[in-house]
Amino acid sequence: GAGVSQSPSNKVTEKGKDVELRCDPISGHTALYWYRQSLGQGLEFLIYFQGNSAPDKSGLPSDRFSAERTGGSVSTLTIQRTQQEDSAVYLCASSPGLASRTQYFGPGTRLTVL
Amino acid sequence: QKEVEQNSGPLSVPEGAIASLNCTYSDRGSQSFFWYRQYSGKSPELIMFIYSNGDKEDGRFTAQLNKASQYVSLLIRDSQPSDSATYLCAVIGGANSKLTFGKGITLSVRP
């Protein structure tokens, strides 16, 4: 079937605005992850979902960042009051879950905060 | 701070040569090890995963894991220009599921 999809592919916003990024995992994958890749930086973990619950939110950089997952499928990452340092590529990955930890990445959303 | 370290690059090899990419990790409880390839402007693509000590081969790629030395490597045989990309080493620790990534090494295969 289809791979992980993300939307939008690109998002340009003004500082202080809120943005929502969407991830649609591979069908049947119970685990979903959000990562961030900034220019010149490595991939940084943000949050992990198993089903609809988030056992690990340790990577969220501030309380402006939140994420939810509904129906064990689609996830939304919300960034409130965006700052220029939030500019990055936001990557979503999914895995089958406890049976396999192999993660497959979506194409990413490039966020630019002006 | 659990860390994953990769050789500083870039690494340049001639076409047909073996490219050797190395990675060390600090969390001795790490259980799962992955190599991803990332072309410029694209998302990471899984190349290999390895869970047990020893070698694992898949086509031109061989992953090697030595848990005692906390070392994992990727060998690319008969390197092709299309292998030119950034290679990311990633590790999953014992108690969690998140991937911790190295900074990546850029490989250039010269025709």
PDB file of C-alpha atoms in Angstrom:
ATOM      1  CA  GLY A   1       0.000   0.000   0.000  1.00  0.00           C
ATOM      2  CA  ALA A   2       0.875   3.654   0.166  1.00  0.00           C
ATOM      3  CA  GLY A   3       3.666   4.977   2.307  1.00  0.00           C
ATOM      4  CA  VAL A   4       3.529   7.648   4.962  1.00  0.00           C
ATOM      5  CA  SER A   5       2.023  10.859   3.644  1.00  0.00           C
ATOM      6  CA  GLN A   6       2.350  14.358   5.033  1.00  0.00           C
ATOM      7  CA  SER A   7       0.693  17.638   4.262  1.00  0.00           C
ATOM      8  CA  PRO A   8       1.337  20.318   3.380  1.00  0.00           C
ATOM      9  CA  SER A   9       4.675  19.674   1.698  1.00  0.00           C
ATOM     10  CA  ASN A  10       5.656  23.294   2.222  1.00  0.00           C
ATOM     11  CA  LYS A  11       4.324  25.894   4.622  1.00  0.00           C
ATOM     12  CA  VAL A  12       5.374  29.515   4.853  1.00  0.00           C
ATOM     13  CA  THR A  13       3.963  31.460   7.767  1.00  0.00           C
ATOM     14  CA  GLU A  14       4.519  34.672   9.621  1.00  0.00           C
ATOM     15  CA  LYS A  15       6.020  34.795  13.078  1.00  0.00           C
ATOM     16  CA  GLY A  16       3.331  34.499  15.732  1.00  0.00           C
ATOM     17  CA  LYS A  17       0.868  32.502  13.621  1.00  0.00           C
ATOM     18  CA  ASP A  18      -0.251  28.972  14.455  1.00  0.00           C
ATOM     19  CA  VAL A  19       0.380  26.082  12.055  1.00  0.00           C
ATOM     20  CA  GLU A  20      -0.918  22.526  11.778  1.00  0.00           C
ATOM     21  CA  LEU A  21       1.030  19.755  10.129  1.00  0.00           C
ATOM     22  CA  ARG A  22      -0.626  16.487   9.204  1.00  0.00           C
ATOM     23  CA  CYS A  23       0.679  12.949   9.004  1.00  0.00           C
ATOM     24  CA  ASP A  24      -1.101   9.913   7.593  1.00  0.00           C
ATOM     25  CA  PRO A  25       0.826   6.741   8.535  1.00  0.00           C
ATOM     26  CA  ILE A  26       1.090   3.463   6.664  1.00  0.00           C
ATOM     27  CA  SER A  27      -2.157   1.556   7.037  1.00  0.00           C
ATOM     28  CA  GLY A  28      -2.030  -0.787  10.009  1.00  0.00           C
ATOM     29  CA  HIS A  29       0.971   0.860  11.646  1.00  0.00           C
ATOM     30  CA  THR A  30       0.185   1.478  15.286  1.00  0.00           C
ATOM     31  CA  ALA A  31       3.242   3.546  16.152  1.00  0.00           C
ATOM     32  CA  LEU A  32       3.761   7.075  14.845  1.00  0.00           C
ATOM     33  CA  TYR A  33       6.670   9.431  15.407  1.00  0.00           C
ATOM     34  CA  TRP A  34       7.407  13.087  14.742  1.00  0.00           C
ATOM     35  CA  TYR A  35      10.950  14.318  14.134  1.00  0.00           C
ATOM     36  CA  ARG A  36      12.430  17.665  13.146  1.00  0.00           C
ATOM     37  CA  GLN A  37      15.446  18.324  10.930  1.00  0.00           C
ATOM     38  CA  SER A  38      16.893  21.802  10.968  1.00  0.00           C
ATOM     39  CA  LEU A  39      19.476  23.115   8.516  1.00  0.00           C
ATOM     40  CA  GLY A  40      22.856  21.874   9.600  1.00  0.00           C
ATOM     41  CA  GLN A  41      21.345  19.874  12.446  1.00  0.00           C
ATOM     42  CA  GLY A  42      20.634  16.217  12.805  1.00  0.00           C
ATOM     43  CA  LEU A  43      17.242  14.616  13.100  1.00  0.00           C
ATOM     44  CA  GLU A  44      15.631  15.477  16.410  1.00  0.00           C
ATOM     45  CA  PHE A  45      12.882  13.376  18.040  1.00  0.00           C
ATOM     46  CA  LEU A  46       9.738  15.253  19.053  1.00  0.00           C
ATOM     47  CA  ILE A  47       6.980  12.839  20.118  1.00  0.00           C
ATOM     48  CA  TYR A  48       5.890   9.209  19.805  1.00  0.00           C
ATOM     49  CA  PHE A  49       2.375   7.738  19.665  1.00  0.00           C
ATOM     50  CA  GLN A  50       1.374   4.153  20.292  1.00  0.00           C
ATOM     51  CA  GLY A  51      -2.224   4.039  19.168  1.00  0.00           C
ATOM     52  CA  ASN A  52      -3.794   7.297  20.307  1.00  0.00           C
ATOM     53  CA  SER A  53      -1.651   7.740  23.397  1.00  0.00           C
ATOM     54  CA  ALA A  54       1.690   9.499  23.570  1.00  0.00           C
ATOM     55  CA  PRO A  55       3.997   7.659  25.980  1.00  0.00           C
ATOM     56  CA  ASP A  56       6.961   9.839  25.062  1.00  0.00           C
ATOM     57  CA  LYS A  57       6.639  13.586  24.559  1.00  0.00           C
ATOM     58  CA  SER A  58      10.143  14.293  25.778  1.00  0.00           C
ATOM     59  CA  GLY A  59      11.336  15.885  22.548  1.00  0.00           C
ATOM     60  CA  LEU A  60       8.744  18.650  22.286  1.00  0.00           C
ATOM     61  CA  PRO A  61      10.888  21.804  22.563  1.00  0.00           C
ATOM     62  CA  SER A  62       8.321  24.003  24.305  1.00  0.00           C
ATOM     63  CA  ASP A  63       4.670  24.174  25.320  1.00  0.00           C
ATOM     64  CA  ARG A  64       3.957  25.867  22.000  1.00  0.00           C
ATOM     65  CA  PHE A  65       4.232  22.425  20.440  1.00  0.00           C
ATOM     66  CA  SER A  66       1.484  19.842  20.771  1.00  0.00           C
ATOM     67  CA  ALA A  67       0.348  16.797  18.870  1.00  0.00           C
ATOM     68  CA  GLU A  68      -2.609  14.514  18.790  1.00  0.00           C
ATOM     69  CA  ARG A  69      -3.600  11.324  17.082  1.00  0.00           C
ATOM     70  CA  THR A  70      -7.146  10.204  16.533  1.00  0.00           C
ATOM     71  CA  GLY A  71      -8.565   6.855  15.506  1.00  0.00           C
ATOM     72  CA  GLY A  72      -5.121   5.330  15.752  1.00  0.00           C
ATOM     73  CA  SER A  73      -4.316   6.807  12.377  1.00  0.00           C
ATOM     74  CA  VAL A  74      -3.848  10.440  11.353  1.00  0.00           C
ATOM     75  CA  SER A  75      -1.761  12.701  13.551  1.00  0.00           C
ATOM     76  CA  THR A  76      -1.582  16.474  13.704  1.00  0.00           C
ATOM     77  CA  LEU A  77       1.386  18.442  15.027  1.00  0.00           C
ATOM     78  CA  THR A  78       0.418  21.965  16.054  1.00  0.00           C
ATOM     79  CA  ILE A  79       2.855  24.788  16.627  1.00  0.00           C
ATOM     80  CA  GLN A  80       1.378  27.859  18.279  1.00  0.00           C
ATOM     81  CA  ARG A  81       2.821  31.374  18.032  1.00  0.00           C
ATOM     82  CA  THR A  82       5.514  30.239  15.611  1.00  0.00           C
ATOM     83  CA  GLN A  83       9.029  31.592  15.955  1.00  0.00           C
ATOM     84  CA  GLN A  84      11.788  31.803  13.363  1.00  0.00           C
ATOM     85  CA  GLU A  85      13.716  29.050  15.128  1.00  0.00           C
ATOM     86  CA  ASP A  86      10.800  26.710  14.389  1.00  0.00           C
ATOM     87  CA  SER A  87      11.794  26.753  10.706  1.00  0.00           C
ATOM     88  CA  ALA A  88      12.760  23.191   9.812  1.00  0.00           C
ATOM     89  CA  VAL A  89      11.602  20.100   7.990  1.00  0.00           C
ATOM     90  CA  TYR A  90       9.111  18.196  10.105  1.00  0.00           C
ATOM     91  CA  LEU A  91       9.210  14.477   9.422  1.00  0.00           C
ATOM     92  CA  CYS A  92       6.688  11.857  10.401  1.00  0.00           C
ATOM     93  CA  ALA A  93       7.472   8.157  10.583  1.00  0.00           C
ATOM     94  CA  SER A  94       5.396   5.100  11.339  1.00  0.00           C
ATOM     95  CA  SER A  95       6.172   1.543  12.345  1.00  0.00           C
ATOM     96  CA  PRO A  96       4.115  -1.609  12.824  1.00  0.00           C
ATOM     97  CA  GLY A  97       4.460  -1.122  16.563  1.00  0.00           C
ATOM     98  CA  LEU A  98       5.717  -3.438  19.221  1.00  0.00           C
ATOM     99  CA  ALA A  99       6.228  -6.274  16.743  1.00  0.00           C
ATOM    100  CA  SER A 100       8.700  -4.221  14.736  1.00  0.00           C
ATOM    101  CA  ARG A 101      10.510  -1.019  15.538  1.00  0.00           C
ATOM    102  CA  THR A 102      11.546  -0.304  11.963  1.00  0.00           C
ATOM    103  CA  GLN A 103      10.373   3.197  11.115  1.00  0.00           C
ATOM    104  CA  TYR A 104       9.413   4.441   7.672  1.00  0.00           C
ATOM    105  CA  PHE A 105       9.477   8.142   6.953  1.00  0.00           C
ATOM    106  CA  GLY A 106       7.116  10.387   5.073  1.00  0.00           C
ATOM    107  CA  PRO A 107       8.300  13.099   2.667  1.00  0.00           C
ATOM    108  CA  GLY A 108       8.236  15.798   5.338  1.00  0.00           C
ATOM    109  CA  THR A 109       6.762  19.278   5.655  1.00  0.00           C
ATOM    110  CA  ARG A 110       9.167  22.165   5.138  1.00  0.00           C
ATOM    111  CA  LEU A 111       8.118  24.956   7.502  1.00  0.00           C
ATOM    112  CA  THR A 112       9.457  28.455   6.996  1.00  0.00           C
ATOM    113  CA  VAL A 113       8.652  31.122   9.571  1.00  0.00           C
ATOM    114  CA  LEU A 114       9.248  34.638   8.309  1.00  0.00           C
TER     115      LEU A 114
ATOM    116  CA  GLN B   1      22.680  12.222  27.106  1.00  0.00           C
ATOM    117  CA  LYS B   2      22.455   9.234  24.818  1.00  0.00           C
ATOM    118  CA  GLU B   3      24.566   9.912  21.761  1.00  0.00           C
ATOM    119  CA  VAL B   4      25.223   8.447  18.365  1.00  0.00           C
ATOM    120  CA  GLU B   5      28.467   9.497  16.731  1.00  0.00           C
ATOM    121  CA  GLN B   6      29.453   9.150  13.109  1.00  0.00           C
ATOM    122  CA  ASN B   7      32.752   9.847  11.341  1.00  0.00           C
ATOM    123  CA  SER B   8      33.057  13.432  10.217  1.00  0.00           C
ATOM    124  CA  GLY B   9      32.855  13.586   6.448  1.00  0.00           C
ATOM    125  CA  PRO B  10      32.599  13.939   3.652  1.00  0.00           C
ATOM    126  CA  LEU B  11      33.754  10.564   2.387  1.00  0.00           C
ATOM    127  CA  SER B  12      34.760  10.238  -1.236  1.00  0.00           C
ATOM    128  CA  VAL B  13      35.379   6.906  -2.959  1.00  0.00           C
ATOM    129  CA  PRO B  14      35.847   5.931  -6.614  1.00  0.00           C
ATOM    130  CA  GLU B  15      33.152   3.999  -8.417  1.00  0.00           C
ATOM    131  CA  GLY B  16      33.430   0.287  -7.762  1.00  0.00           C
ATOM    132  CA  ALA B  17      35.225   0.694  -4.436  1.00  0.00           C
ATOM    133  CA  ILE B  18      34.003  -0.329  -0.982  1.00  0.00           C
ATOM    134  CA  ALA B  19      32.653   2.507   1.151  1.00  0.00           C
ATOM    135  CA  SER B  20      32.919   1.976   4.895  1.00  0.00           C
ATOM    136  CA  LEU B  21      30.690   4.036   7.171  1.00  0.00           C
ATOM    137  CA  ASN B  22      31.118   3.850  10.922  1.00  0.00           C
ATOM    138  CA  CYS B  23      29.006   4.703  13.944  1.00  0.00           C
ATOM    139  CA  THR B  24      29.381   4.428  17.718  1.00  0.00           C
ATOM    140  CA  TYR B  25      26.690   4.775  20.346  1.00  0.00           C
ATOM    141  CA  SER B  26      26.772   5.542  24.043  1.00  0.00           C
ATOM    142  CA  ASP B  27      23.699   3.706  25.392  1.00  0.00           C
ATOM    143  CA  ARG B  28      24.819   0.190  26.211  1.00  0.00           C
ATOM    144  CA  GLY B  29      21.162  -0.836  26.475  1.00  0.00           C
ATOM    145  CA  SER B  30      20.518  -0.080  22.802  1.00  0.00           C
ATOM    146  CA  GLN B  31      18.829  -2.930  21.021  1.00  0.00           C
ATOM    147  CA  SER B  32      18.049  -1.919  17.454  1.00  0.00           C
ATOM    148  CA  PHE B  33      20.306  -0.298  14.899  1.00  0.00           C
ATOM    149  CA  PHE B  34      19.444   1.253  11.568  1.00  0.00           C
ATOM    150  CA  TRP B  35      21.083   2.830   8.565  1.00  0.00           C
ATOM    151  CA  TYR B  36      19.113   5.374   6.571  1.00  0.00           C
ATOM    152  CA  ARG B  37      20.081   7.021   3.301  1.00  0.00           C
ATOM    153  CA  GLN B  38      19.005  10.603   2.668  1.00  0.00           C
ATOM    154  CA  TYR B  39      19.316  12.273  -0.694  1.00  0.00           C
ATOM    155  CA  SER B  40      19.443  16.063  -0.714  1.00  0.00           C
ATOM    156  CA  GLY B  41      15.973  17.507  -0.198  1.00  0.00           C
ATOM    157  CA  LYS B  42      14.430  14.111   0.479  1.00  0.00           C
ATOM    158  CA  SER B  43      13.391  12.227   3.603  1.00  0.00           C
ATOM    159  CA  PRO B  44      15.423   9.363   5.109  1.00  0.00           C
ATOM    160  CA  GLU B  45      15.045   6.001   3.411  1.00  0.00           C
ATOM    161  CA  LEU B  46      15.705   2.783   5.333  1.00  0.00           C
ATOM    162  CA  ILE B  47      18.691   0.835   3.996  1.00  0.00           C
ATOM    163  CA  MET B  48      19.443  -1.759   6.658  1.00  0.00           C
ATOM    164  CA  PHE B  49      18.528  -2.742  10.179  1.00  0.00           C
ATOM    165  CA  ILE B  50      20.406  -5.076  12.504  1.00  0.00           C
ATOM    166  CA  TYR B  51      19.575  -6.361  15.954  1.00  0.00           C
ATOM    167  CA  SER B  52      22.188  -9.077  16.655  1.00  0.00           C
ATOM    168  CA  ASN B  53      25.954  -9.074  16.834  1.00  0.00           C
ATOM    169  CA  GLY B  54      27.675  -9.973  13.607  1.00  0.00           C
ATOM    170  CA  ASP B  55      27.115  -9.224   9.958  1.00  0.00           C
ATOM    171  CA  LYS B  56      23.934  -8.844   7.978  1.00  0.00           C
ATOM    172  CA  GLU B  57      24.098  -8.701   4.207  1.00  0.00           C
ATOM    173  CA  ASP B  58      21.539  -7.364   1.733  1.00  0.00           C
ATOM    174  CA  GLY B  59      22.737  -7.065  -1.829  1.00  0.00           C
ATOM    175  CA  ARG B  60      25.680  -4.662  -1.967  1.00  0.00           C
ATOM    176  CA  PHE B  61      25.112  -3.571   1.637  1.00  0.00           C
ATOM    177  CA  THR B  62      26.494  -5.213   4.782  1.00  0.00           C
ATOM    178  CA  ALA B  63      25.720  -3.995   8.276  1.00  0.00           C
ATOM    179  CA  GLN B  64      28.053  -5.017  11.079  1.00  0.00           C
ATOM    180  CA  LEU B  65      27.231  -4.800  14.782  1.00  0.00           C
ATOM    181  CA  ASN B  66      29.540  -5.213  17.761  1.00  0.00           C
ATOM    182  CA  LYS B  67      27.609  -4.542  20.975  1.00  0.00           C
ATOM    183  CA  ALA B  68      30.640  -5.057  23.206  1.00  0.00           C
ATOM    184  CA  SER B  69      32.426  -2.223  21.414  1.00  0.00           C
ATOM    185  CA  GLN B  70      29.163  -0.266  20.898  1.00  0.00           C
ATOM    186  CA  TYR B  71      29.958  -0.025  17.235  1.00  0.00           C
ATOM    187  CA  VAL B  72      27.893  -0.427  14.087  1.00  0.00           C
ATOM    188  CA  SER B  73      29.069  -0.027  10.528  1.00  0.00           C
ATOM    189  CA  LEU B  74      27.755  -0.101   6.981  1.00  0.00           C
ATOM    190  CA  LEU B  75      29.787  -1.406   4.059  1.00  0.00           C
ATOM    191  CA  ILE B  76      28.732  -0.585   0.538  1.00  0.00           C
ATOM    192  CA  ARG B  77      30.393  -2.833  -2.049  1.00  0.00           C
ATOM    193  CA  ASP B  78      30.827  -1.884  -5.714  1.00  0.00           C
ATOM    194  CA  SER B  79      29.884   1.715  -4.910  1.00  0.00           C
ATOM    195  CA  GLN B  80      27.898   3.513  -7.594  1.00  0.00           C
ATOM    196  CA  PRO B  81      27.433   7.254  -8.221  1.00  0.00           C
ATOM    197  CA  SER B  82      23.775   6.733  -7.269  1.00  0.00           C
ATOM    198  CA  ASP B  83      24.977   5.810  -3.762  1.00  0.00           C
ATOM    199  CA  SER B  84      26.089   9.422  -3.287  1.00  0.00           C
ATOM    200  CA  ALA B  85      23.961  10.661  -0.374  1.00  0.00           C
ATOM    201  CA  THR B  86      24.044  11.318   3.346  1.00  0.00           C
ATOM    202  CA  TYR B  87      23.973   8.165   5.462  1.00  0.00           C
ATOM    203  CA  LEU B  88      22.406   8.352   8.890  1.00  0.00           C
ATOM    204  CA  CYS B  89      23.065   5.896  11.687  1.00  0.00           C
ATOM    205  CA  ALA B  90      20.156   5.549  14.121  1.00  0.00           C
ATOM    206  CA  VAL B  91      19.711   3.635  17.341  1.00  0.00           C
ATOM    207  CA  ILE B  92      16.728   2.650  19.468  1.00  0.00           C
ATOM    208  CA  GLY B  93      17.513   2.366  23.173  1.00  0.00           C
ATOM    209  CA  GLY B  94      16.419  -0.342  25.526  1.00  0.00           C
ATOM    210  CA  ALA B  95      13.400   1.236  27.144  1.00  0.00           C
ATOM    211  CA  ASN B  96      12.018   3.495  24.489  1.00  0.00           C
ATOM    212  CA  SER B  97      11.077   3.483  20.860  1.00  0.00           C
ATOM    213  CA  LYS B  98      12.441   6.740  19.525  1.00  0.00           C
ATOM    214  CA  LEU B  99      15.289   6.789  17.058  1.00  0.00           C
ATOM    215  CA  THR B 100      18.408   8.674  18.114  1.00  0.00           C
ATOM    216  CA  PHE B 101      20.277   9.753  15.016  1.00  0.00           C
ATOM    217  CA  GLY B 102      23.887  10.533  14.317  1.00  0.00           C
ATOM    218  CA  LYS B 103      24.688  13.715  12.397  1.00  0.00           C
ATOM    219  CA  GLY B 104      25.165  11.701   9.220  1.00  0.00           C
ATOM    220  CA  ILE B 105      28.064  11.372   6.819  1.00  0.00           C
ATOM    221  CA  THR B 106      27.970  12.506   3.226  1.00  0.00           C
ATOM    222  CA  LEU B 107      29.267   9.940   0.758  1.00  0.00           C
ATOM    223  CA  SER B 108      30.391  10.943  -2.716  1.00  0.00           C
ATOM    224  CA  VAL B 109      31.101   8.228  -5.285  1.00  0.00           C
ATOM    225  CA  ARG B 110      33.321   9.514  -8.104  1.00  0.00           C
ATOM    226  CA  PRO B 111      32.598   8.081 -11.587  1.00  0.00           C
TER     227      PRO B 111
END
